[in-house]
Each structure stands twice: as C-alpha cells, then as structure tokens.
Amino acid sequence: SGKAKAELFKDLIEEINAVHQVFTPAHDKSLVDLVDQRICERRSTEQRTVQGTSLTLTEFDPTERDLEYYRLSQLPRRALLVRLVTLQVLNRQLRTTLPLIDFSVRGDVSRLAGLVRGVRKLIFWGTKEGMWKEALEASRGPGADKQPDQVKNALTVPLDRFKAMRFKERLV
C-alpha cells in the first residue's frame, strides 16, 4: 500500500542520514582510496576496466585487511555501501561538470572551482582520468610521437664553450 511504501521510504532516508553523520572527511578519502587502489584494480581485467562509478555493490568486496589498512574496519558494511553509492552519484554528476570548470582561476574568482577543489578527495580516479589524459595530450610536445633515438637527434642545442666560460667568469 501507499502508506507502507511511504514508511519504508522514510526509514530509508533516516538510515541514509544516519550513515552520512557517521562519516568524516577522512573516512570518505579512505573509502575513495580503497575503491581506486584495491577494489577497482583487483576487479579490472583486460576486457573490462572497473571504475569507482561503475563498481556494483556486489563487486565491493574489501577484505578485512583492506578495511583495517584504510581505517574503515569500525564501520558497518551497510554504512560503507550507502556511502559508496552516495560517492558514486557525486562522481557521476561531476563527470559531466568537470570539463566545464576552469581550474586555472583561484577559488575566490570561481566559487564553483573552489568548491570542487574542496571535494577533490571524494573524486574517484576514473572521474579525473579523462581530464588528466586530455591535459597530457594538450601539453604534448612536437617530438612526442618519435622514437627515443629520433627525439635525441631531433633536439640539438649549440653550445659555444668559450662563450660559456667567459660568461661564467663574469658571474664569479
């Protein structure tokens, strides 16, 4: 019935709010690190790359040792799952928003850039990776596609030892 569904929804919202009150920023960072560094790496194969946003709840299978290492062992598994889903929703929203934000400006110039910088520890690597690769690609030099022996020969700097010695003597 509609009343039973409303009660169930209310109970679920209360549980979610209770979970969020337990988590500290350190817990959140640890959970993101656990997912990125242990779970996704362990679950990824050549055929399928698992990212924090695509990780299913059944794939979230940290060992007790993982939980201890990341200082999450004191939290109930259900609380970890609720928080994981929350972080996944945040990261899915950020994935479409991040490319639109100019991070080269200070936080007091762009409030949005400042807010995202403030939650950067909550962003899964998979969310950041696209922007990271794009930035690397944009900063590639002209010799980036050449083989190492071609790059060595492509860049030459003429050096006049006599001029260098005179310059050094003037400075000393």
Coordinates of C-alpha atoms in Angstrom, one line a residue:
S1 CA 0.0 0.0 0.0
G2 CA 1.0 3.6 -0.4
K3 CA 1.3 4.2 3.3
A4 CA 3.7 1.2 3.8
K5 CA 5.8 2.5 0.9
A6 CA 5.9 6.0 2.4
E7 CA 7.0 4.5 5.8
L8 CA 9.7 2.4 4.1
F9 CA 11.0 5.4 2.2
K10 CA 11.0 7.4 5.4
D11 CA 13.0 4.7 7.2
L12 CA 15.4 4.5 4.3
I13 CA 16.0 8.3 4.3
E14 CA 16.6 8.2 8.1
E15 CA 19.1 5.4 7.6
I16 CA 21.0 7.2 4.9
N17 CA 21.1 10.4 7.0
A18 CA 22.4 8.4 10.0
V19 CA 25.2 6.9 7.8
H20 CA 26.2 10.3 6.5
Q21 CA 26.5 11.7 10.0
V22 CA 29.0 8.9 10.9
F23 CA 31.3 9.5 8.0
T24 CA 34.2 12.0 8.4
P25 CA 36.2 13.5 5.6
A26 CA 39.0 11.1 6.5
H27 CA 36.5 8.2 6.1
D28 CA 35.4 9.5 2.7
K29 CA 39.0 9.8 1.5
S30 CA 39.8 6.3 2.8
L31 CA 36.8 4.9 1.0
V32 CA 37.7 6.5 -2.3
D33 CA 41.3 5.3 -1.9
L34 CA 40.1 1.8 -1.1
V35 CA 37.9 1.7 -4.1
D36 CA 40.5 3.2 -6.5
Q37 CA 43.6 1.4 -5.2
R38 CA 42.3 -2.0 -4.2
I39 CA 38.8 -2.9 -5.4
C40 CA 38.9 -1.5 -9.0
E41 CA 42.5 -2.7 -9.6
R42 CA 41.6 -6.2 -8.4
R43 CA 38.4 -6.3 -10.4
S44 CA 39.7 -4.8 -13.6
T45 CA 40.8 -7.2 -16.4
E46 CA 42.0 -6.7 -20.0
Q47 CA 38.4 -7.0 -21.2
R48 CA 36.8 -4.7 -18.6
T49 CA 38.1 -1.7 -16.7
V50 CA 36.3 -1.2 -13.4
Q51 CA 36.0 2.4 -12.2
G52 CA 34.5 3.7 -8.9
T53 CA 31.4 4.9 -10.7
S54 CA 30.8 1.6 -12.4
L55 CA 31.5 -0.6 -9.5
T56 CA 28.5 -2.7 -8.5
L57 CA 27.6 -3.2 -4.8
T58 CA 28.3 -7.0 -5.2
E59 CA 31.8 -6.1 -6.6
F60 CA 32.6 -4.1 -3.5
D61 CA 34.3 -6.8 -1.6
P62 CA 37.1 -5.4 0.6
T63 CA 39.0 -7.9 2.7
E64 CA 39.2 -7.4 6.4
R65 CA 42.9 -6.5 5.9
D66 CA 41.9 -3.8 3.3
L67 CA 39.4 -2.3 5.8
E68 CA 42.0 -2.2 8.6
Y69 CA 44.6 -0.7 6.3
Y70 CA 42.3 2.1 5.2
R71 CA 40.9 2.5 8.8
L72 CA 37.4 1.6 7.9
S73 CA 37.0 -1.6 9.8
Q74 CA 35.0 0.0 12.6
L75 CA 32.2 1.0 10.1
P76 CA 29.4 -1.4 9.3
R77 CA 29.4 -2.9 5.8
R78 CA 26.0 -1.5 5.1
A79 CA 27.2 2.0 6.0
L80 CA 30.1 1.6 3.6
L81 CA 27.7 0.6 0.8
V82 CA 25.4 3.5 1.4
R83 CA 28.3 5.9 1.4
L84 CA 29.8 4.3 -1.7
V85 CA 26.5 4.8 -3.6
T86 CA 26.5 8.5 -2.5
L87 CA 30.1 9.0 -3.7
Q88 CA 29.2 7.3 -7.0
V89 CA 26.2 9.6 -7.5
L90 CA 28.5 12.6 -6.8
N91 CA 31.2 11.4 -9.2
R92 CA 28.6 10.7 -12.0
Q93 CA 27.4 14.3 -11.6
L94 CA 31.0 15.6 -11.6
R95 CA 32.0 13.7 -14.7
T96 CA 29.7 15.9 -16.8
T97 CA 30.5 19.1 -14.9
L98 CA 34.3 18.9 -14.5
P99 CA 35.2 19.7 -18.1
L100 CA 33.2 23.0 -17.8
I101 CA 35.1 24.3 -14.8
D102 CA 38.2 26.5 -15.2
F103 CA 40.6 25.3 -12.5
S104 CA 43.3 27.8 -13.5
V105 CA 41.5 30.5 -11.6
R106 CA 41.6 31.0 -7.8
G107 CA 38.7 29.8 -5.7
D108 CA 37.7 33.3 -4.8
V109 CA 37.3 34.1 -8.5
S110 CA 35.4 30.9 -9.3
R111 CA 33.3 29.7 -6.4
L112 CA 32.5 26.5 -8.3
A113 CA 36.2 25.7 -8.9
G114 CA 36.9 26.3 -5.2
L115 CA 34.0 24.0 -4.2
V116 CA 35.2 21.2 -6.5
R117 CA 38.8 21.7 -5.2
G118 CA 37.4 21.3 -1.7
V119 CA 35.9 17.9 -2.5
R120 CA 38.7 16.6 -4.7
K121 CA 39.5 13.8 -2.2
L122 CA 36.0 12.4 -2.9
I123 CA 36.5 12.1 -6.7
F124 CA 37.4 8.6 -8.0
W125 CA 40.4 8.3 -10.3
G126 CA 38.1 7.2 -13.1
T127 CA 36.3 10.5 -13.0
K128 CA 39.5 12.5 -13.1
E129 CA 41.2 10.3 -15.7
G130 CA 39.5 11.8 -18.8
M131 CA 40.5 15.3 -17.9
W132 CA 44.0 14.2 -16.9
K133 CA 44.6 12.4 -20.3
E134 CA 43.2 15.5 -22.1
A135 CA 45.6 17.8 -20.3
L136 CA 48.5 15.5 -21.1
E137 CA 47.5 15.3 -24.7
A138 CA 47.2 19.1 -24.9
S139 CA 50.7 19.5 -23.4
R140 CA 52.5 17.1 -25.7
G141 CA 55.5 18.5 -27.5
P142 CA 56.3 18.1 -31.2
G143 CA 58.7 15.1 -30.6
A144 CA 56.2 13.1 -28.5
D145 CA 55.4 10.6 -31.3
K146 CA 59.0 10.0 -32.2
Q147 CA 61.1 7.0 -31.0
P148 CA 63.7 7.8 -28.3
D149 CA 66.6 7.7 -30.8
Q150 CA 64.8 10.2 -33.1
V151 CA 64.0 12.5 -30.2
K152 CA 67.7 12.5 -29.2
N153 CA 68.6 13.6 -32.7
A154 CA 65.6 16.0 -33.1
L155 CA 66.7 18.3 -30.3
T156 CA 70.1 20.0 -30.7
V157 CA 71.4 22.8 -28.6
P158 CA 74.5 24.5 -30.0
L159 CA 77.0 25.2 -27.2
D160 CA 80.0 27.5 -27.5
R161 CA 82.3 26.5 -24.7
F162 CA 84.4 29.7 -25.0
K163 CA 81.4 31.9 -24.6
A164 CA 80.1 29.8 -21.7
M165 CA 83.5 30.1 -20.0
R166 CA 83.6 33.9 -20.4
F167 CA 80.0 34.2 -19.1
K168 CA 80.9 32.1 -16.1
E169 CA 84.0 34.2 -15.4
R170 CA 81.9 37.4 -15.5
L171 CA 79.5 36.0 -12.9
V172 CA 82.2 34.8 -10.5

